[in-house]
mmCIF file with all atom_site columns, C-alpha atoms in Angstrom:
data_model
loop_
_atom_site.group_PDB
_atom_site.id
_atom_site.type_symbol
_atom_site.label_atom_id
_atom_site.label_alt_id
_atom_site.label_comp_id
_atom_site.label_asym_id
_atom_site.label_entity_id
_atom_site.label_seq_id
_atom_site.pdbx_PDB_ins_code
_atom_site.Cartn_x
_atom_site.Cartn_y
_atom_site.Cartn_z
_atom_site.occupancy
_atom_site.B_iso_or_equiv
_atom_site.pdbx_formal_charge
_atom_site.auth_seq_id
_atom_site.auth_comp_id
_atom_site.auth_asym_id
_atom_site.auth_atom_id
_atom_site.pdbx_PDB_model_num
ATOM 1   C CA . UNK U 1 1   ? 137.853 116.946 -93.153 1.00 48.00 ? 1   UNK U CA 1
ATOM 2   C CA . UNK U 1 2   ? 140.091 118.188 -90.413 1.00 44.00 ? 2   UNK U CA 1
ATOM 3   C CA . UNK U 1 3   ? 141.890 115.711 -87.850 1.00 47.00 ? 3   UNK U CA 1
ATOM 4   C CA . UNK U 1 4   ? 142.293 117.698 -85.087 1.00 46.00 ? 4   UNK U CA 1
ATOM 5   C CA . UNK U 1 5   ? 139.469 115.352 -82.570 1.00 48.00 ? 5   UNK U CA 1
ATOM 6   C CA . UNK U 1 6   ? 137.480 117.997 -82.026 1.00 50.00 ? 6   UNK U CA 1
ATOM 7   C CA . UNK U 1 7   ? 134.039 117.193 -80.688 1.00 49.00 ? 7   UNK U CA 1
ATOM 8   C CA . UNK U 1 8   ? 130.565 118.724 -82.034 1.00 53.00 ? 8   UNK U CA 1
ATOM 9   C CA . UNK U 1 9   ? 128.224 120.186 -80.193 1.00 51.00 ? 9   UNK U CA 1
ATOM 10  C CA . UNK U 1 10  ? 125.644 117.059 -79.390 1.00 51.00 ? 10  UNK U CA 1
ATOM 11  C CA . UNK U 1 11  ? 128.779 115.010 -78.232 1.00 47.00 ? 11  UNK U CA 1
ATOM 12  C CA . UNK U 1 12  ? 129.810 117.616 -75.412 1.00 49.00 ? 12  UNK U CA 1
ATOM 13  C CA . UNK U 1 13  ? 126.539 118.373 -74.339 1.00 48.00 ? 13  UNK U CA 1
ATOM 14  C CA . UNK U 1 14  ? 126.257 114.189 -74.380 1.00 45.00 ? 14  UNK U CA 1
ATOM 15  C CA . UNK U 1 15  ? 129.281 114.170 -71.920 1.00 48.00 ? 15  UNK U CA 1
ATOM 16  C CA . UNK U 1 16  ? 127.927 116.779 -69.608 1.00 46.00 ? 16  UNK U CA 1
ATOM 17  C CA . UNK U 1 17  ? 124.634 115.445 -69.133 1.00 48.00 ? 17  UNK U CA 1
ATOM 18  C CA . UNK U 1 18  ? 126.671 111.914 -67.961 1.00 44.00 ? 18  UNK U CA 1
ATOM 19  C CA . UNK U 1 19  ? 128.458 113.385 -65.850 1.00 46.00 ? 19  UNK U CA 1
ATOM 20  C CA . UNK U 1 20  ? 125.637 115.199 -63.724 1.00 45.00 ? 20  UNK U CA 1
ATOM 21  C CA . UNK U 1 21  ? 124.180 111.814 -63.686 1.00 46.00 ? 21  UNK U CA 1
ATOM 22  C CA . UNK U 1 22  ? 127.329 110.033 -62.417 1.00 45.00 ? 22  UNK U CA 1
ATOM 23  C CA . UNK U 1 23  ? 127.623 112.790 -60.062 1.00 47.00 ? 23  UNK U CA 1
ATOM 24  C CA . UNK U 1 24  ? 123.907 112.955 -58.420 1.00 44.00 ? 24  UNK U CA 1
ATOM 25  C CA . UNK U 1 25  ? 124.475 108.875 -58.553 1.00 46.00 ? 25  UNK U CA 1
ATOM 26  C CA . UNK U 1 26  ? 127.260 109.277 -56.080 1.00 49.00 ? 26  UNK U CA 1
ATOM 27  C CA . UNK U 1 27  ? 125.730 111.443 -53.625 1.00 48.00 ? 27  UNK U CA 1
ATOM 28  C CA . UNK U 1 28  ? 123.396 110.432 -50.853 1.00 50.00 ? 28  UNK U CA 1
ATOM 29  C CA . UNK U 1 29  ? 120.255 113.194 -49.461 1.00 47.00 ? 29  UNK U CA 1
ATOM 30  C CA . UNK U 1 30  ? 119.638 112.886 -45.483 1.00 49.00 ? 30  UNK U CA 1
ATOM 31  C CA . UNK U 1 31  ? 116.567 111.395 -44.854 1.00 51.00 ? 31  UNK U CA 1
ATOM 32  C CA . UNK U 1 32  ? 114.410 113.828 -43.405 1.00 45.00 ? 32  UNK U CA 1
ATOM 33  C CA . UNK U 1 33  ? 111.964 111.972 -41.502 1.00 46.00 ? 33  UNK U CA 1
ATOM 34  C CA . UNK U 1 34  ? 114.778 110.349 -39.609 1.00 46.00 ? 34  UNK U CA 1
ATOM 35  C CA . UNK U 1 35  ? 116.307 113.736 -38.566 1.00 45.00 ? 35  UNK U CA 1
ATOM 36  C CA . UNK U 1 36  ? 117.571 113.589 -35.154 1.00 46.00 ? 36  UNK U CA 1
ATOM 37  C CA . UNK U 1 37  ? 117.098 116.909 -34.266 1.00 50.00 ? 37  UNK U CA 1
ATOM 38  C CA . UNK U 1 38  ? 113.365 116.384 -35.183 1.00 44.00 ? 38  UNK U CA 1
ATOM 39  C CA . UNK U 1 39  ? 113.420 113.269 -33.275 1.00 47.00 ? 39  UNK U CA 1
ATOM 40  C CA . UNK U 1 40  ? 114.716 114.074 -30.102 1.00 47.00 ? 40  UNK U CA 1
ATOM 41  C CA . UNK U 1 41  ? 113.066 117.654 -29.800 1.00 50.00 ? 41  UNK U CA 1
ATOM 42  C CA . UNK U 1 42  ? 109.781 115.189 -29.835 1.00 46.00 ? 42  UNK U CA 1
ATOM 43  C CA . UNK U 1 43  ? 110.923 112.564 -27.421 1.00 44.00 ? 43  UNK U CA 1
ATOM 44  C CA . UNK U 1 44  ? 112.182 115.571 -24.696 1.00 46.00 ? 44  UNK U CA 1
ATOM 45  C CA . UNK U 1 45  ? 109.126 117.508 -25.063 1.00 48.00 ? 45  UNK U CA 1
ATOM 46  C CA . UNK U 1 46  ? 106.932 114.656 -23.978 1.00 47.00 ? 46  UNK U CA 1
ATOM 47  C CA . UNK U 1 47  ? 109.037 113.791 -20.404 1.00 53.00 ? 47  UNK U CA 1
ATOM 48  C CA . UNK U 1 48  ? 108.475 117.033 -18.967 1.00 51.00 ? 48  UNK U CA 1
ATOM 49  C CA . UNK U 1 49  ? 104.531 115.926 -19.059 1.00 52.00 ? 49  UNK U CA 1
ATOM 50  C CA . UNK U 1 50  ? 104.514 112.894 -17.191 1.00 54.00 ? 50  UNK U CA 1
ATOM 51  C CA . UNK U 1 51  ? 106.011 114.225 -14.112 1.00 53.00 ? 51  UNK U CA 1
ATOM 52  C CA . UNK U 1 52  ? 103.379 117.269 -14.224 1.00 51.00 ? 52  UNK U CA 1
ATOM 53  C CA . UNK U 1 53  ? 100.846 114.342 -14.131 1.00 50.00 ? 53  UNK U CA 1
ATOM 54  C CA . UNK U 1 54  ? 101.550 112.884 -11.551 1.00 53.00 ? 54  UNK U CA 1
ATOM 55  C CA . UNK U 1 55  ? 102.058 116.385 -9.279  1.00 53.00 ? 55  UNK U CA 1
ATOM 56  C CA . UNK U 1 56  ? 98.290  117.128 -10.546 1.00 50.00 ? 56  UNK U CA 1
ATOM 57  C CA . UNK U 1 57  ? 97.110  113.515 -8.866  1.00 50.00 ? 57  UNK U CA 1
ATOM 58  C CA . UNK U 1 58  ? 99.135  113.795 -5.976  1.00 53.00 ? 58  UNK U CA 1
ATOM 59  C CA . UNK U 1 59  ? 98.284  116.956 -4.637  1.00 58.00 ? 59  UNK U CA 1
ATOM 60  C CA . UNK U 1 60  ? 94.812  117.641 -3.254  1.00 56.00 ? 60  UNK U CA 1
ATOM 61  C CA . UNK U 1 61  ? 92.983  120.726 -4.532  1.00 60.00 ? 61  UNK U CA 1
ATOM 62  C CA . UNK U 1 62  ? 91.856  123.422 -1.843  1.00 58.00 ? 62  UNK U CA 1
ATOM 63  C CA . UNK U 1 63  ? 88.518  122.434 -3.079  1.00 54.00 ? 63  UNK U CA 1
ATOM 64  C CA . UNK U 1 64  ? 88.954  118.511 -2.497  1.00 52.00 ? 64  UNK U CA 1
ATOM 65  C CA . UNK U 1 65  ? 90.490  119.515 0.956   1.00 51.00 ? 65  UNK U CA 1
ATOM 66  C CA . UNK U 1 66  ? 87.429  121.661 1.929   1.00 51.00 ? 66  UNK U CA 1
ATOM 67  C CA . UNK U 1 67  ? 85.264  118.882 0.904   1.00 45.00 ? 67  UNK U CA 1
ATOM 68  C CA . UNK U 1 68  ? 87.133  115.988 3.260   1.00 48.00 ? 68  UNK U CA 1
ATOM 69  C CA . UNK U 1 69  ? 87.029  118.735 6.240   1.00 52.00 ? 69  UNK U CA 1
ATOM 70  C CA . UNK U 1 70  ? 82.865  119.341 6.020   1.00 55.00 ? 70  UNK U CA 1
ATOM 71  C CA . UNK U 1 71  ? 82.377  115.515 5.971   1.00 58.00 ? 71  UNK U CA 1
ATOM 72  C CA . UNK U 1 72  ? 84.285  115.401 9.456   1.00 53.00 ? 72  UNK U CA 1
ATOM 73  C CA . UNK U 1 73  ? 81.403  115.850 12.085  1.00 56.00 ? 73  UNK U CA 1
ATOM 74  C CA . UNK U 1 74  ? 82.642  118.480 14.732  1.00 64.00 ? 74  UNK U CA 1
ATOM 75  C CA . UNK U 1 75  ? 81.875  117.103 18.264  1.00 64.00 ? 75  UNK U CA 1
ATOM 76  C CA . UNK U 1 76  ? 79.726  120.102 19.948  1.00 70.00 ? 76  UNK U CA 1
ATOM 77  C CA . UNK U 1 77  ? 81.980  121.892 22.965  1.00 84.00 ? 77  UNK U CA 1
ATOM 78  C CA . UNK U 1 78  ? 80.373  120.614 26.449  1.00 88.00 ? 78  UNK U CA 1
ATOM 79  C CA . UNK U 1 79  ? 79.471  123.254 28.553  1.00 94.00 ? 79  UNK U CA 1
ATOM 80  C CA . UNK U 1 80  ? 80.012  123.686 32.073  1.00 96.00 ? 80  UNK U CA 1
ATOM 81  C CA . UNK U 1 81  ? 78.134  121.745 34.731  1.00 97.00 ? 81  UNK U CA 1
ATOM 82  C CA . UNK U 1 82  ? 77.186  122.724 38.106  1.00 98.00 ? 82  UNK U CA 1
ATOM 83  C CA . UNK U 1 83  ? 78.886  120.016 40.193  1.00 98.00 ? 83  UNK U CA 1
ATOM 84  C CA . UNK U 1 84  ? 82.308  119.997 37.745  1.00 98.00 ? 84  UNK U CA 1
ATOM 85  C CA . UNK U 1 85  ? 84.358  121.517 40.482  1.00 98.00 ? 85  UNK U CA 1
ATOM 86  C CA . UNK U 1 86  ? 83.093  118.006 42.651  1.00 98.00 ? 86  UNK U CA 1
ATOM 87  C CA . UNK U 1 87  ? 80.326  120.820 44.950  1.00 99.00 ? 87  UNK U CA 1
ATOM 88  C CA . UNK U 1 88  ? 77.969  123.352 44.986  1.00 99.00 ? 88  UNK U CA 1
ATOM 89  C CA . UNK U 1 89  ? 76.342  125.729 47.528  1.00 99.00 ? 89  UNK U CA 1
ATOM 90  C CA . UNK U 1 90  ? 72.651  127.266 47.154  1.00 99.00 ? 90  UNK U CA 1
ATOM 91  C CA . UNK U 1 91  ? 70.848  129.862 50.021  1.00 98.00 ? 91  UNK U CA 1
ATOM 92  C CA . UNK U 1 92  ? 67.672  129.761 49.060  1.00 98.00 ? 92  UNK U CA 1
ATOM 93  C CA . UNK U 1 93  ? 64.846  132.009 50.841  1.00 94.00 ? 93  UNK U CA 1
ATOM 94  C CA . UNK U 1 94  ? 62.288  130.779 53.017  1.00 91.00 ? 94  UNK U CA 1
ATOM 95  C CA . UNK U 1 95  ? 60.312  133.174 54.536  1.00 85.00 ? 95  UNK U CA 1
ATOM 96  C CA . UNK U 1 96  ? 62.288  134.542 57.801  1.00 89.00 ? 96  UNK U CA 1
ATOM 97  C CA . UNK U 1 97  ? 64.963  132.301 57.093  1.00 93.00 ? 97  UNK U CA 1
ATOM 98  C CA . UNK U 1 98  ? 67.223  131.289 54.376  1.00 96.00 ? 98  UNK U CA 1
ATOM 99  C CA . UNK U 1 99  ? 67.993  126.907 53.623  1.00 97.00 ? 99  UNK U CA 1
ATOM 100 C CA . UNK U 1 100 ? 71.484  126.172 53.050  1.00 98.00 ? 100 UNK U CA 1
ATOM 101 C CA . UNK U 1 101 ? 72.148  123.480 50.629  1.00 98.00 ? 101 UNK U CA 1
ATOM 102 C CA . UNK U 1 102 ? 75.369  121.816 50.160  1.00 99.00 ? 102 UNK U CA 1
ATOM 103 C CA . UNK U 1 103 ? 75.657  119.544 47.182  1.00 99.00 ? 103 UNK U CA 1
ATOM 104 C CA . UNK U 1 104 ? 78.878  117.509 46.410  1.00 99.00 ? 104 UNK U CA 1
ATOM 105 C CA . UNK U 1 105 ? 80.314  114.008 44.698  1.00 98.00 ? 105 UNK U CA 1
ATOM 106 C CA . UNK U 1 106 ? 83.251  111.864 44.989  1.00 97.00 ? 106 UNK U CA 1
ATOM 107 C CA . UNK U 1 107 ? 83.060  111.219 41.158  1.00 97.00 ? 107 UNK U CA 1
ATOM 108 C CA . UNK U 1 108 ? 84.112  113.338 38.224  1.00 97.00 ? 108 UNK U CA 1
ATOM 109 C CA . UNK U 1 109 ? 81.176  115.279 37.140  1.00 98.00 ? 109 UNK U CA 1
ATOM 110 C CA . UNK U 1 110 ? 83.026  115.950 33.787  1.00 97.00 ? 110 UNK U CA 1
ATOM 111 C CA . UNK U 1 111 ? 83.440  112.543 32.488  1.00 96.00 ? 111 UNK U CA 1
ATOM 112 C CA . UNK U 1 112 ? 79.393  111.861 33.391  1.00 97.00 ? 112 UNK U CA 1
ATOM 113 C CA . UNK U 1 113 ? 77.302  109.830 30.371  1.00 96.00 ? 113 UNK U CA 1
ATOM 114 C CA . UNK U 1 114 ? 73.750  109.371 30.158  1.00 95.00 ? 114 UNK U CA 1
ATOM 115 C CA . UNK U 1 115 ? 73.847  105.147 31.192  1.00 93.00 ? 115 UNK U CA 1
ATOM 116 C CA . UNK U 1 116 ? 77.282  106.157 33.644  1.00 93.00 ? 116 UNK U CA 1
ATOM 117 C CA . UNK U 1 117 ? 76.489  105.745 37.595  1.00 93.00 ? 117 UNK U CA 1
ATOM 118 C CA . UNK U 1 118 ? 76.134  109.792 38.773  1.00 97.00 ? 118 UNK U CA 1
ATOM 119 C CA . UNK U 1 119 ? 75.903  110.281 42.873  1.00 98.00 ? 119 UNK U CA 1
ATOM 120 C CA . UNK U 1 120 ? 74.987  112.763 44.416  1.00 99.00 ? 120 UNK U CA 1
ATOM 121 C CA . UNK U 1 121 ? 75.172  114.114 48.018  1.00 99.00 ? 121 UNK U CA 1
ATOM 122 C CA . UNK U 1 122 ? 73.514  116.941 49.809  1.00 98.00 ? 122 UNK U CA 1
ATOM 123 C CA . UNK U 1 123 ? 73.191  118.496 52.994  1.00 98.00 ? 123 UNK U CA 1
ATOM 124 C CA . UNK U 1 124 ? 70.906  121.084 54.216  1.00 98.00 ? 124 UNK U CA 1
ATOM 125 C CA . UNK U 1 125 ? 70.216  123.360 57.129  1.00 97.00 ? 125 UNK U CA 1
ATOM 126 C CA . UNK U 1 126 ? 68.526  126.564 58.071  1.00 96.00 ? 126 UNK U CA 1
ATOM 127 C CA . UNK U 1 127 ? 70.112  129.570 59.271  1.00 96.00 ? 127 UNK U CA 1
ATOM 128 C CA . UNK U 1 128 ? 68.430  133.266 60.211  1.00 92.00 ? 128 UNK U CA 1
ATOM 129 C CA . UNK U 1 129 ? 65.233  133.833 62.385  1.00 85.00 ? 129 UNK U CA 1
ATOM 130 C CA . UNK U 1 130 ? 65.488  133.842 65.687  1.00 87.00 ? 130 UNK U CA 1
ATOM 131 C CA . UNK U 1 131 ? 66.690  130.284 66.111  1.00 84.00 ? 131 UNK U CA 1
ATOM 132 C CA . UNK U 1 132 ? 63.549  129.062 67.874  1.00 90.00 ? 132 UNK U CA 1
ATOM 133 C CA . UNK U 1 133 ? 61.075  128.969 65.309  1.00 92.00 ? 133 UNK U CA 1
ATOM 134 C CA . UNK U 1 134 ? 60.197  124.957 64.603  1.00 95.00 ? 134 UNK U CA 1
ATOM 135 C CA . UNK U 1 135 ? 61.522  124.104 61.085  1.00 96.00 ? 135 UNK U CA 1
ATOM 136 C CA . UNK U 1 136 ? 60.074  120.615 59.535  1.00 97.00 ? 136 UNK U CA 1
ATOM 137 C CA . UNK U 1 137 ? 61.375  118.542 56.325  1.00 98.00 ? 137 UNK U CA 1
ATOM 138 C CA . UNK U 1 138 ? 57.939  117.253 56.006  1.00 98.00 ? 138 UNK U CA 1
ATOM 139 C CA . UNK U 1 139 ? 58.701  116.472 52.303  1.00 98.00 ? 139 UNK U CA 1
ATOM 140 C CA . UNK U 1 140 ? 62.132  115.579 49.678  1.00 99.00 ? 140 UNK U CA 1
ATOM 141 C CA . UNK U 1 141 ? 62.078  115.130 46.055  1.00 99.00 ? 141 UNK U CA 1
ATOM 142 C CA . UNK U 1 142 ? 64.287  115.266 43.074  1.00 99.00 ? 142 UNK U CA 1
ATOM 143 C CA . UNK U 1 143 ? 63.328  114.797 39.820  1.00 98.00 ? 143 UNK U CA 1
ATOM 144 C CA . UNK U 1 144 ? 65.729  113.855 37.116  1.00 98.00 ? 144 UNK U CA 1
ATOM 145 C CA . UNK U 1 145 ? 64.841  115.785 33.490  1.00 98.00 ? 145 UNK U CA 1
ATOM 146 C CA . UNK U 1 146 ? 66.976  114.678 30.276  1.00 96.00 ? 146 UNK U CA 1
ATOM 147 C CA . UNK U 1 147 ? 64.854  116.702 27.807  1.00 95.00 ? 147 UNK U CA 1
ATOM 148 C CA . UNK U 1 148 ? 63.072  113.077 26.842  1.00 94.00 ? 148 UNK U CA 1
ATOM 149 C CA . UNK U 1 149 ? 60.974  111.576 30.172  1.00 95.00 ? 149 UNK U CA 1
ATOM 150 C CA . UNK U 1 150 ? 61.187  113.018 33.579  1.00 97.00 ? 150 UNK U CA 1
ATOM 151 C CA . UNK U 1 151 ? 62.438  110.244 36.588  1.00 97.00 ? 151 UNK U CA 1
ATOM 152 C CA . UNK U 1 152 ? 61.747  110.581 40.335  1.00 98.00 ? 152 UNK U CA 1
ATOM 153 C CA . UNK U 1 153 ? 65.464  110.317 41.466  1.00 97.00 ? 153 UNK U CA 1
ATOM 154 C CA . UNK U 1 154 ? 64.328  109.799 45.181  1.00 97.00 ? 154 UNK U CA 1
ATOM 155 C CA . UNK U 1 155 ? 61.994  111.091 47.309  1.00 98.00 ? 155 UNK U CA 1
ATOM 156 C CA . UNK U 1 156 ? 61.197  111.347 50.933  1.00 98.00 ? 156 UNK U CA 1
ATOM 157 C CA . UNK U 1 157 ? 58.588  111.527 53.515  1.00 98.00 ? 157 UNK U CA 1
ATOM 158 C CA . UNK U 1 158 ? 58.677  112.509 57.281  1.00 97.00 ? 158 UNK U CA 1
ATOM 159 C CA . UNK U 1 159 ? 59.074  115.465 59.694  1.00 96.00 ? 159 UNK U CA 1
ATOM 160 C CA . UNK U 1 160 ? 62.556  115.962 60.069  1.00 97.00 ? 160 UNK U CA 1
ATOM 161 C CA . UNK U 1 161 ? 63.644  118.580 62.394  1.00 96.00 ? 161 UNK U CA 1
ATOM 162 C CA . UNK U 1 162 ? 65.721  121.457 60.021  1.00 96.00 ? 162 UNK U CA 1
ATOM 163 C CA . UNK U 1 163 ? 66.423  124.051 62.704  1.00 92.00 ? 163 UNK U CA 1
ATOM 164 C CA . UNK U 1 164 ? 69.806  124.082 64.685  1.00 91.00 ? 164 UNK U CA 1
ATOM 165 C CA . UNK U 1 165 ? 71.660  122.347 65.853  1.00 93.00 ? 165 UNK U CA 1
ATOM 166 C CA . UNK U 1 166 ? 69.629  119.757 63.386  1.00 96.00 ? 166 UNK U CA 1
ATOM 167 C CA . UNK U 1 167 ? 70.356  119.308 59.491  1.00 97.00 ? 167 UNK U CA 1
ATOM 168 C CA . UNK U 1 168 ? 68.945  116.935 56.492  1.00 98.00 ? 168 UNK U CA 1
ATOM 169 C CA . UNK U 1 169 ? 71.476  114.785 54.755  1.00 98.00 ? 169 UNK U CA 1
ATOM 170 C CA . UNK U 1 170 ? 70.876  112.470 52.245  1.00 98.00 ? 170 UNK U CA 1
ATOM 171 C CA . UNK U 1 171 ? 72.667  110.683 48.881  1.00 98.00 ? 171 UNK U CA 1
ATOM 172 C CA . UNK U 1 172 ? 71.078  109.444 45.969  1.00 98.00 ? 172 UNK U CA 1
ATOM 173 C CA . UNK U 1 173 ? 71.903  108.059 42.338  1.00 97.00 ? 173 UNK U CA 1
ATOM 174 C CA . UNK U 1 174 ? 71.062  110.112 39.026  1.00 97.00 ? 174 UNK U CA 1
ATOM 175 C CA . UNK U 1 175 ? 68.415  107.621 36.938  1.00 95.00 ? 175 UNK U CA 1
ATOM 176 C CA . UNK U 1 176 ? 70.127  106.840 33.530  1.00 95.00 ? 176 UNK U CA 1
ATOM 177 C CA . UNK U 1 177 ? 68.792  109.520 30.263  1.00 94.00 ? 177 UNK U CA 1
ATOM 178 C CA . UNK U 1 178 ? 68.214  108.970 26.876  1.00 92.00 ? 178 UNK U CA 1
ATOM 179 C CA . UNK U 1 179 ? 71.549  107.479 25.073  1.00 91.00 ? 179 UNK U CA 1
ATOM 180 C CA . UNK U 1 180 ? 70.908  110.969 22.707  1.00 92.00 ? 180 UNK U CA 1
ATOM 181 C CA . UNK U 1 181 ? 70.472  112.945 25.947  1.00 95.00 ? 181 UNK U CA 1
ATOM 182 C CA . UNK U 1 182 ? 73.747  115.561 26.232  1.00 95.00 ? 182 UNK U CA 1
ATOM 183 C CA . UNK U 1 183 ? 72.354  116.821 29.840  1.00 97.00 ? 183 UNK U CA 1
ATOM 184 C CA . UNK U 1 184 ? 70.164  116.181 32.428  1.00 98.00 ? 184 UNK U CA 1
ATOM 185 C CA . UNK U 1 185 ? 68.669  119.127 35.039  1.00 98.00 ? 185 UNK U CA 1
ATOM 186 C CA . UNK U 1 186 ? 67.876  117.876 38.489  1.00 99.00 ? 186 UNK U CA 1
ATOM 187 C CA . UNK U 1 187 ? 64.785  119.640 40.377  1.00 99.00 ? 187 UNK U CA 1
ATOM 188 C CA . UNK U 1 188 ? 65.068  120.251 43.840  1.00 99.00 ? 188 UNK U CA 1
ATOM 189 C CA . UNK U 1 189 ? 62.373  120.637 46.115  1.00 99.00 ? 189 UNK U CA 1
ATOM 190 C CA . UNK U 1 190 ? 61.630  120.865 50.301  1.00 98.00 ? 190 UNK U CA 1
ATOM 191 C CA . UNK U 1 191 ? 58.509  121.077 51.239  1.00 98.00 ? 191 UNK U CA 1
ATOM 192 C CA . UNK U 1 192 ? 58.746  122.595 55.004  1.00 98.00 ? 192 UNK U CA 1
ATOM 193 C CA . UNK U 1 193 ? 56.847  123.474 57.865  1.00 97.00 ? 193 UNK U CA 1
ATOM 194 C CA . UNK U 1 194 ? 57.678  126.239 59.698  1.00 95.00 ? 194 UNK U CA 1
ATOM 195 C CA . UNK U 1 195 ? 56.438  127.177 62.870  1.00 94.00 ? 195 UNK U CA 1
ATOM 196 C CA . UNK U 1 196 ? 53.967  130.493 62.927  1.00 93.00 ? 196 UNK U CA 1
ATOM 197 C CA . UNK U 1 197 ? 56.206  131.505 66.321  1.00 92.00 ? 197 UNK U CA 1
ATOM 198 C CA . UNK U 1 198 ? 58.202  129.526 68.690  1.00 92.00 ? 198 UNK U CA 1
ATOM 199 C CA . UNK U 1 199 ? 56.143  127.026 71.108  1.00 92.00 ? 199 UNK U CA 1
ATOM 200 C CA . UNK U 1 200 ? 52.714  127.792 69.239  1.00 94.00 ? 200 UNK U CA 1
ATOM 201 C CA . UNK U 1 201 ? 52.624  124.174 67.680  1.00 92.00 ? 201 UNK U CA 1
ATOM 202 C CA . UNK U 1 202 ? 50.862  125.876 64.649  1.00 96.00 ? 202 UNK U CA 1
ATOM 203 C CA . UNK U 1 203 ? 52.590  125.911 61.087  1.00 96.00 ? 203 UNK U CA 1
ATOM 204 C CA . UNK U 1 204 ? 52.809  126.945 57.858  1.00 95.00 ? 204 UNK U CA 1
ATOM 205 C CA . UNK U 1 205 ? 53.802  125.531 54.435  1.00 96.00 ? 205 UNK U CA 1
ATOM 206 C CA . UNK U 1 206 ? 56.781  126.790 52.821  1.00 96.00 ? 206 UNK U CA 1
ATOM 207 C CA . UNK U 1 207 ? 58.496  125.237 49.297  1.00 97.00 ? 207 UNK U CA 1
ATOM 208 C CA . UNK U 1 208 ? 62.032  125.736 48.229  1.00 98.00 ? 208 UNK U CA 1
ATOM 209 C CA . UNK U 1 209 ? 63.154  124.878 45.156  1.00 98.00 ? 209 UNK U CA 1
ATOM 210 C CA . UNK U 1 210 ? 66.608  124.385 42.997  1.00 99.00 ? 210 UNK U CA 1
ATOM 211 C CA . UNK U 1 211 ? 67.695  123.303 39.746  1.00 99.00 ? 211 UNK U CA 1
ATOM 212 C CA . UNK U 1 212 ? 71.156  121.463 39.017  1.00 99.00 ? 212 UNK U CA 1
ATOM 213 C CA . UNK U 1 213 ? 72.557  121.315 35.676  1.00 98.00 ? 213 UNK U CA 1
ATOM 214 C CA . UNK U 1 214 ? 74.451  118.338 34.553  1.00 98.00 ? 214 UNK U CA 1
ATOM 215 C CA . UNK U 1 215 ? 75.769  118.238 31.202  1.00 98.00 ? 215 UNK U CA 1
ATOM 216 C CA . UNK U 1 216 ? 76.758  114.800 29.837  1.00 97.00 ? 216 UNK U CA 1
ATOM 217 C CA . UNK U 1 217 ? 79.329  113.634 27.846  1.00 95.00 ? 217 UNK U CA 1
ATOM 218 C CA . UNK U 1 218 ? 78.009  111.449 24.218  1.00 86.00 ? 218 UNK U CA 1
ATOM 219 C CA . UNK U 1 219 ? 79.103  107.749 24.380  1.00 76.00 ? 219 UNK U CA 1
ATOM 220 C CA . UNK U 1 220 ? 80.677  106.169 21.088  1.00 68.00 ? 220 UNK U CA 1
ATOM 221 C CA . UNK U 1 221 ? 79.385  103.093 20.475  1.00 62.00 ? 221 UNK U CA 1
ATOM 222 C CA . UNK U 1 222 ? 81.436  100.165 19.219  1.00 56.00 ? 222 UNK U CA 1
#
C-alpha cells in the first residue's frame, strides 16, 4: 500500500458535500415578504386615494346643484300698477261731453300689501258741450275686487253740480284683500244727470265707468 495520502473517491465527494453545507449555512436569503420596494409601492399607492375622497364629498355635482336651485321658490315679477307713478288721468265719454278724472296718492303705490293702508284721491270734472248743459253727480261708487269677495270702498249720494266752473273731489281708503290676494282692481262708476238742453230742467241718465289696477306686493309672515 502506497503512502502518498491520497484520498478515495467517497472521502472527496464527503468533503465537498460539507463544504456546500458550511457554505449555504453562512449565507442569509432576503425575506421577501418584507421587501421594501413591495412595501412602500403599497403604502404610496393608497395616499393618492384619500385626497380624491374627499374632492368627491366636497364638491357638489351639477346634478345636486340643480336639485338645491328647483327647491328655491322664485318670487313671481310684480307687474305694473296704475297709480305706481303716485297719478293717473282717465277722459271718459259721456254723451256730448267727456268726464275728466284725476286720480293720485301721497303713498307709494309700489310697496302696497293686501292688510297695508292704500288712499286714494280723485277729482273729476266735465269738459266739451256747450258749457251750459246742467251736469249732476247724482251717484259715486267704488268697489274694491281682490279676485276673492268684492268690498264697497265708498259710495255717495246727492246731486252735485259737475259742469264748470264746478268739480267732484273726494278721498277714500282701499278695504284690506285676501292675505293670498297679489292685486286688487277698483271699479269706478258716476252715475250722472245731464240736462236734455240748457234751462229745460229735464234730464237724462248717463253712467261712466273705470277700472284701476293695483297690484300688491305678498307679505312674509314671521
Amino acid at each position: 500500500m502506497s503512502g502518498s495520502g491520497r484520498l478515495g473517491p467517497r472521502a472527496a465527494t464527503l468533503g465537498i458535500s460539507l463544504a456546500l453545507t458550511a457554505g449555504l449555512a453562512g449565507c442569509s436569503w432576503p425575506d421577501v415578504s418584507m421587501s421594501p420596494d413591495l412595501g412602500g409601492d403599497s403604502a404610496s399607492s393608497a395616499d393618492p386615494a384619500e385626497p380624491a375622497a374627499e374632492r368627491t364629498a366636497a364638491e357638489p355635482t351639477a346634478a345636486t346643484t340643480a336639485a338645491v336651485v328647483a327647491g328655491v321658490p322664485e318670487t313671481p315679477a310684480r307687474p305694473a300698477g296704475d297709480l305706481d307713478s303716485g297719478s293717473v288721468t282717465r277722459v271718459l265719454a259721456a254723451g256730448a261731453q267727456t268726464v275728466v278724472i284725476d286720480y293720485w296718492t301721497t303713498d307709494d303705490a309700489t310697496t302696497w300689501t293686501a292688510t297695508g293702508d292704500k288712499t286714494i284721491q280723485l277729482a273729476s270734472h266735465v269738459e266739451g258741450g256747450d258749457g251750459e248743459t246742467e251736469v249732476l253727480v247724482t251717484r259715486f261708487v267704488v268697489t274694491a275686487d281682490d279676485g276673492t269677495t268684492r268690498t264697497v270702498a265708498v259710495e255717495d249720494r246727492g246731486e252735485f253740480a259737475l259742469m264748470p266752473p264746478f268739480s267732484y273731489s273726494t278721498a277714500f281708503t282701499v278695504p284690506e284683500s285676501a292675505a293670498s290676494a297679489d292685486a286688487v282692481t277698483l271699479y269706478v262708476q258716476f252715475d250722472l244727470l245731464v240736462e236734455t238742453e240748457p234751462g229745460s230742467s229735464r234730464y237724462y241718465r248717463q253712467t261712466v265707468l273705470d277700472t284701476l289696477e293695483l297690484p300688491l306686493l305678498q307679505e312674509v309672515s314671521q
